[in-house]
Amino acid sequence: MAEPVSIISYPDPRLKKVSAPITAFDADLRELAQQMFALMRLEKGVGLAAPQVARNIRMFVMNATGNPEDDRVYVNPELSEAEGEEEGEEGCLSIPELRVKIFRSRKLRIVAKDLEGKSIEESAEGYVARIWQHETDHLNGILLTDRMGPVAKIANRSLLKDLEERYKKQGKTT
Ligand SMILES: [Zn+2]
């Protein structure tokens, strides 16, 4: 049985690490994915990456529609063939309350593995492509705070400062 996991928040340094490729497609990995889906639904998110639950491995789960049949897991994802660019609002379960407009590629291709180690190759545009990019960023230690422009940084300065203070206090008790 895998250990229970919980979502970690900015500015936890584990969110800034480059995560390692997954080589073992075993029961622990499947259980971790199930736990991540449960947390994602609980927090009403559309995606969650393993580093957000303090596991620095290259996997994310997502569901762009809220329908259970649209649950997707991507292991060792690689994005390519990016086309176009568009701005859209994003949030992040590791940066509570932040909503910020981010430029992303409009369309791209993903090559990944599923939980059984089988190859996945898909193309998507718009919202799904945006989630792929946000979650793949997590696997590379990149957060919305690294993507947002100077105006958004100023606008959200106090929110980020509050999270930093909260993290410092937590550090003293755990
Ligand atoms: Zn995020």
Coordinates of C-alpha atoms and ligand atoms in Angstrom, one line a residue:
M1 CA 0.0 0.0 0.0
A2 CA 1.2 3.4 -0.9
E3 CA 1.4 6.1 1.8
P4 CA -1.5 8.5 1.9
V5 CA -0.5 11.8 0.1
S6 CA -1.7 15.4 0.4
I7 CA -1.3 18.5 -1.7
I8 CA 1.7 20.7 -0.9
S9 CA 1.7 24.5 -1.5
Y10 CA 3.8 27.3 -2.8
P11 CA 6.6 28.0 -1.9
D12 CA 7.5 24.4 -0.9
P13 CA 10.9 23.8 -2.6
R14 CA 9.7 20.3 -3.7
L15 CA 7.5 22.1 -6.3
K16 CA 10.6 23.5 -7.9
K17 CA 12.4 20.3 -8.5
V18 CA 12.7 18.6 -11.9
S19 CA 11.0 15.2 -11.4
A20 CA 12.5 11.9 -12.4
P21 CA 11.1 9.6 -15.2
I22 CA 9.0 6.6 -14.0
T23 CA 10.4 3.2 -14.7
A24 CA 8.1 0.9 -12.5
F25 CA 4.5 0.6 -13.7
D26 CA 3.3 -1.2 -10.6
A27 CA 0.5 -1.3 -8.1
D28 CA 2.0 1.6 -6.0
L29 CA 1.9 3.8 -9.1
R30 CA -1.7 2.9 -9.8
E31 CA -2.6 3.6 -6.2
L32 CA -0.9 6.9 -6.2
A33 CA -2.8 7.9 -9.4
Q34 CA -6.1 7.0 -7.6
Q35 CA -5.2 9.1 -4.6
M36 CA -4.3 12.0 -6.9
F37 CA -7.7 11.7 -8.6
A38 CA -9.4 11.7 -5.3
L39 CA -7.5 14.9 -4.1
M40 CA -8.1 16.6 -7.5
R41 CA -11.9 16.0 -7.2
L42 CA -12.0 17.1 -3.6
E43 CA -10.3 20.4 -4.4
K44 CA -12.3 20.8 -7.6
G45 CA -9.2 20.9 -9.8
V46 CA -8.9 19.7 -13.5
G47 CA -5.4 18.4 -13.1
L48 CA -2.8 17.4 -10.5
A49 CA 0.9 16.5 -11.0
A50 CA 2.8 14.1 -8.7
P51 CA 5.2 16.8 -7.4
Q52 CA 2.1 18.5 -6.0
V53 CA 1.7 15.6 -3.6
A54 CA 5.5 15.7 -2.8
R55 CA 6.4 12.8 -5.2
N56 CA 9.0 14.0 -7.6
I57 CA 8.1 11.6 -10.4
R58 CA 6.9 12.3 -13.9
M59 CA 3.1 11.6 -13.8
F60 CA 0.0 13.8 -13.8
V61 CA -3.7 13.1 -13.7
M62 CA -6.4 15.2 -15.3
N63 CA -10.1 15.5 -16.1
A64 CA -11.0 18.4 -18.3
T65 CA -14.8 17.8 -18.2
G66 CA -15.7 16.5 -14.8
N67 CA -17.2 13.3 -16.3
P68 CA -15.5 10.2 -14.7
E69 CA -15.0 8.6 -18.2
D70 CA -12.7 11.5 -19.0
D71 CA -10.1 10.7 -16.3
R72 CA -6.7 10.6 -17.9
V73 CA -3.2 9.6 -16.5
Y74 CA 0.0 10.6 -18.3
V75 CA 3.3 9.1 -17.3
N76 CA 6.6 10.5 -18.6
P77 CA 4.8 12.9 -20.9
E78 CA 6.6 14.7 -23.8
L79 CA 5.0 17.7 -25.5
S80 CA 5.8 18.6 -29.1
E81 CA 4.5 20.1 -32.3
A82 CA 3.3 23.2 -30.6
E83 CA 1.2 25.6 -32.7
G84 CA -0.2 29.0 -32.1
E85 CA -0.5 30.9 -28.9
E86 CA -3.4 32.0 -26.7
E87 CA -3.9 33.6 -23.4
G88 CA -6.2 32.0 -20.8
E89 CA -6.9 32.1 -17.0
E90 CA -5.3 29.4 -14.9
G91 CA -5.3 28.4 -11.2
C92 CA -3.2 25.9 -9.4
L93 CA -4.1 23.6 -6.4
S94 CA -0.7 24.4 -5.0
I95 CA -1.2 28.1 -5.1
P96 CA -4.7 28.5 -3.5
E97 CA -6.7 31.5 -4.7
L98 CA -4.3 32.6 -7.5
R99 CA -6.0 33.2 -10.8
V100 CA -3.8 34.5 -13.5
K101 CA -3.7 34.9 -17.3
I102 CA -1.0 32.8 -19.0
F103 CA 0.1 32.5 -22.6
R104 CA 0.2 28.9 -23.8
S105 CA 0.5 27.1 -27.1
R106 CA -2.9 26.7 -28.6
K107 CA -2.4 23.2 -30.0
L108 CA 0.1 20.4 -29.4
R109 CA 0.9 16.8 -29.3
I110 CA 1.6 14.6 -26.2
V111 CA 3.5 11.3 -26.2
A112 CA 3.4 9.5 -22.9
K113 CA 2.7 6.1 -21.2
D114 CA -0.4 5.0 -19.3
L115 CA -0.4 3.3 -15.9
E116 CA 0.3 -0.1 -17.6
G117 CA 3.3 1.3 -19.5
K118 CA 1.4 1.4 -22.8
S119 CA 2.2 4.2 -25.2
I120 CA -0.2 7.1 -25.6
E121 CA -0.1 9.6 -28.5
E122 CA -2.7 12.3 -28.7
S123 CA -3.2 15.8 -30.1
A124 CA -5.3 18.5 -28.5
E125 CA -6.0 22.2 -28.6
G126 CA -7.5 24.8 -26.3
Y127 CA -8.3 23.8 -22.7
V128 CA -6.9 20.2 -22.8
A129 CA -3.7 21.5 -24.4
R130 CA -3.5 24.1 -21.7
I131 CA -3.8 21.5 -18.9
W132 CA -1.1 19.4 -20.5
Q133 CA 1.2 22.4 -20.5
H134 CA 0.4 23.4 -16.9
E135 CA 0.9 19.9 -15.5
T136 CA 4.0 19.2 -17.6
D137 CA 5.4 22.4 -16.2
H138 CA 5.0 21.0 -12.7
L139 CA 7.2 18.0 -13.7
N140 CA 9.9 20.5 -14.7
G141 CA 9.6 22.5 -11.5
I142 CA 7.8 25.4 -13.2
L143 CA 4.9 27.2 -11.5
L144 CA 2.4 29.9 -12.5
T145 CA 4.6 32.3 -10.4
D146 CA 7.4 31.6 -13.0
R147 CA 5.1 32.2 -16.0
M148 CA 3.2 35.3 -14.9
G149 CA 4.1 38.7 -16.1
P150 CA 5.3 41.6 -13.9
V151 CA 1.8 43.2 -13.7
A152 CA 0.3 39.9 -12.4
K153 CA 3.2 39.6 -10.0
I154 CA 2.5 43.0 -8.5
A155 CA -1.3 42.4 -8.4
N156 CA -0.8 39.1 -6.5
R157 CA 2.1 40.2 -4.3
S158 CA 0.1 40.1 -1.0
L159 CA -1.5 36.7 -1.8
L160 CA 1.9 35.2 -2.5
K161 CA 3.4 36.8 0.6
D162 CA 0.6 35.3 2.7
L163 CA 1.4 31.9 1.4
E164 CA 5.1 32.4 2.0
E165 CA 4.4 33.4 5.6
R166 CA 2.1 30.4 6.1
Y167 CA 4.8 28.1 4.8
K168 CA 7.4 29.6 7.2
K169 CA 5.1 29.0 10.2
Q170 CA 4.3 25.5 9.1
G171 CA 8.1 24.8 8.9
K172 CA 8.4 25.5 12.6
T173 CA 5.8 23.0 13.7
T174 CA 6.6 20.1 11.4
Ligands
ZN1 ZN -0.7 23.6 -10.9

